[in-house]
mmCIF file of C-alpha atoms in Angstrom:
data_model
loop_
_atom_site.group_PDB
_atom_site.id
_atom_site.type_symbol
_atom_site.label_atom_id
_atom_site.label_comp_id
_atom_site.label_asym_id
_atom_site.label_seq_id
_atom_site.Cartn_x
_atom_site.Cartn_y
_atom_site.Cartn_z
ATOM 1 C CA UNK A 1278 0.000 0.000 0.000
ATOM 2 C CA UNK A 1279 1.801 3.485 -1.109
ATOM 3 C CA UNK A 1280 -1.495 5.079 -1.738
ATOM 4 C CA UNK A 1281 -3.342 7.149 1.072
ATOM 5 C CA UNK A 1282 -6.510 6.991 -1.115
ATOM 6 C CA UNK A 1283 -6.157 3.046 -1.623
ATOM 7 C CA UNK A 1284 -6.006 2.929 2.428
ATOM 8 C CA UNK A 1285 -9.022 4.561 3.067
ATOM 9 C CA UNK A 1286 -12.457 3.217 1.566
ATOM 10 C CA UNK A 1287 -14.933 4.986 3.164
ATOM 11 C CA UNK A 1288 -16.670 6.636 7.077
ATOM 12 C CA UNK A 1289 -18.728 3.979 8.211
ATOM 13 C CA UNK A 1290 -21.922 6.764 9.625
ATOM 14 C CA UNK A 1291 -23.480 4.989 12.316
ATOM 15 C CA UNK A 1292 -25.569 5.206 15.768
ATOM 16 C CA UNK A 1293 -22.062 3.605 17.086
ATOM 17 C CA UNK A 1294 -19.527 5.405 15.521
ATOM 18 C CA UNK A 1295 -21.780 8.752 16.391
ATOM 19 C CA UNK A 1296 -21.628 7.669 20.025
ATOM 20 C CA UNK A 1297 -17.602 6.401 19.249
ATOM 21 C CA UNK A 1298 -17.068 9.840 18.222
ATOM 22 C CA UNK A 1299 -19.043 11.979 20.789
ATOM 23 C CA UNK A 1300 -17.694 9.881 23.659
ATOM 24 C CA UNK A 1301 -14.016 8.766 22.771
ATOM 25 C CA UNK A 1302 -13.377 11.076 19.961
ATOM 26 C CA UNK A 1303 -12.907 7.658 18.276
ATOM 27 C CA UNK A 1304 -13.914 7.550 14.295
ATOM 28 C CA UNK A 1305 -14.458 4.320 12.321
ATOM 29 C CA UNK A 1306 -13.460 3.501 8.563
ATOM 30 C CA UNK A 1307 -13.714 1.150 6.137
ATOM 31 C CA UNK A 1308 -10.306 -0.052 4.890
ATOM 32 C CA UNK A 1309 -8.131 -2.088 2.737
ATOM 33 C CA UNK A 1310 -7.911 -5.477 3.825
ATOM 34 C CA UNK A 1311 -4.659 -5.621 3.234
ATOM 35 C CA UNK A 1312 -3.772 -2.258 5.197
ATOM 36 C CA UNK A 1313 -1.993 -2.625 7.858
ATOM 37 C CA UNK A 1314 -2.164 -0.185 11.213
ATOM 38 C CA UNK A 1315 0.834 1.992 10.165
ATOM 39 C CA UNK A 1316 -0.863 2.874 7.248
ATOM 40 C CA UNK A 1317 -3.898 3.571 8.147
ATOM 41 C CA UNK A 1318 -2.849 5.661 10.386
ATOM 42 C CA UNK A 1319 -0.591 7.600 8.123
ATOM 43 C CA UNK A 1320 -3.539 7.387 5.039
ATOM 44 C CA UNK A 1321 -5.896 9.323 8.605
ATOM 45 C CA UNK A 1322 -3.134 11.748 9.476
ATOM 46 C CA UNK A 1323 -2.488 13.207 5.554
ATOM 47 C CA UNK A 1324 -6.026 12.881 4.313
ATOM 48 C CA UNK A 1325 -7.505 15.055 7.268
ATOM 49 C CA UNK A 1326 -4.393 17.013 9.001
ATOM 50 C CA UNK A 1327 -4.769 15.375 12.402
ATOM 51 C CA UNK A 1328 -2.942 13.066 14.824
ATOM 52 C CA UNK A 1329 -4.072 10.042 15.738
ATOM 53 C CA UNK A 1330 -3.547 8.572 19.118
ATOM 54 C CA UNK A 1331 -4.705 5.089 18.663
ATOM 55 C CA UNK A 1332 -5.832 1.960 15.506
ATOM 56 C CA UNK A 1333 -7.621 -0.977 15.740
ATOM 57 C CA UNK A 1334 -8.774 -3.003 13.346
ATOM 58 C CA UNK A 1335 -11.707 -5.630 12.676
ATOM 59 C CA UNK A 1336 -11.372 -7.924 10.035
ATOM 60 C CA UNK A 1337 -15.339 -9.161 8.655
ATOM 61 C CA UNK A 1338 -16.130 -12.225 7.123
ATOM 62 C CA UNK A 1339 -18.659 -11.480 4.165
ATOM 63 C CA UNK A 1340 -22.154 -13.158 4.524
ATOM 64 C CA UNK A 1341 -23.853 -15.882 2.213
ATOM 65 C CA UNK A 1342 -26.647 -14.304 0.686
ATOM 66 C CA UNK A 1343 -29.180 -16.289 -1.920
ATOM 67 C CA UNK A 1344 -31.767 -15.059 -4.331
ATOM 68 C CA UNK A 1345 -34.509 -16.917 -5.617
ATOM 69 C CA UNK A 1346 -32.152 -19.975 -6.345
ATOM 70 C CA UNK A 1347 -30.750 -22.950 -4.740
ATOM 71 C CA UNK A 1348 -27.221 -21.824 -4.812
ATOM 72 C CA UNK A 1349 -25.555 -19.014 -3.121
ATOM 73 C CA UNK A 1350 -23.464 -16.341 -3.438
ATOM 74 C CA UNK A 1351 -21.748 -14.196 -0.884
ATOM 75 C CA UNK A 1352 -20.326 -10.823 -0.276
ATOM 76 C CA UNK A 1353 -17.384 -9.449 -0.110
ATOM 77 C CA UNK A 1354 -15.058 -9.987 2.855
ATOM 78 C CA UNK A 1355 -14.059 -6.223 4.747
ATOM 79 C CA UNK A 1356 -11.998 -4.652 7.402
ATOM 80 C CA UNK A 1357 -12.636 -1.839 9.778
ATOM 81 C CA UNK A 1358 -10.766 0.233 11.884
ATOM 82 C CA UNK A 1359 -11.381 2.607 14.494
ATOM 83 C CA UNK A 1360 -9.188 5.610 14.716
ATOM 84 C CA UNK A 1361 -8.444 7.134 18.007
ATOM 85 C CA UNK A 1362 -7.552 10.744 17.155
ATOM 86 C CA UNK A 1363 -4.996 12.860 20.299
ATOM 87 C CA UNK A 1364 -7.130 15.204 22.274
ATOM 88 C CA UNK A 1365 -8.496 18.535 20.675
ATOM 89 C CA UNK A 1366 -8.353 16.922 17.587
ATOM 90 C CA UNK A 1367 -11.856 16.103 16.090
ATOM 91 C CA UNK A 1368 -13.530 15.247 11.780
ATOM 92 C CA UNK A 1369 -16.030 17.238 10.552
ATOM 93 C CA UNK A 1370 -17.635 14.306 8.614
ATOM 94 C CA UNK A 1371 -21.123 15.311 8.106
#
């Protein structure tokens, strides 16, 4: 991964990353799967000119989903972190 935009997928926007961010100043993102912590948190750092404190990461399995046939398909497998950004710092995501 050289690419900050590669890193970074998308803001997951939900009720718990609102209450993530509101209470731990904590934001969550989709990612590469093959990212690694470093990077994301260099890809968080350029992208949006703050410093992060803290990464973790979740890796997701994707889920077999069928449709109107016997066999089934499935969707893709994803990984999420959550970004712990150093206090004062905060996103403006919305």
């Amino acid at each position: 991964m050289k690419d900050i935009y590669q890193v970074i997928d998308t803001v997951r926007l939900s009720e718990k990353a609102t209450l993530l961010a509101e209470q731990n100043n904590e934001y969550v993102f989709k990612v590469d799967r093959r990212a690694n912590k470093l990077e994301i948190k260099r890809a968080v750092e350029q992208l949006f000119g703050v410093k992060v404190e803290a990464v973790r990461t979740c890796n997701y399995a994707g889920k077999l989903k069928r449709q109107r046939r016997s066999d089934a398909g499935r969707t893709a497998n994803w990984k999420k972190a959550i970004v712990r950004l150093k206090e004062g710092d905060t996103l403006d995501l919305i």
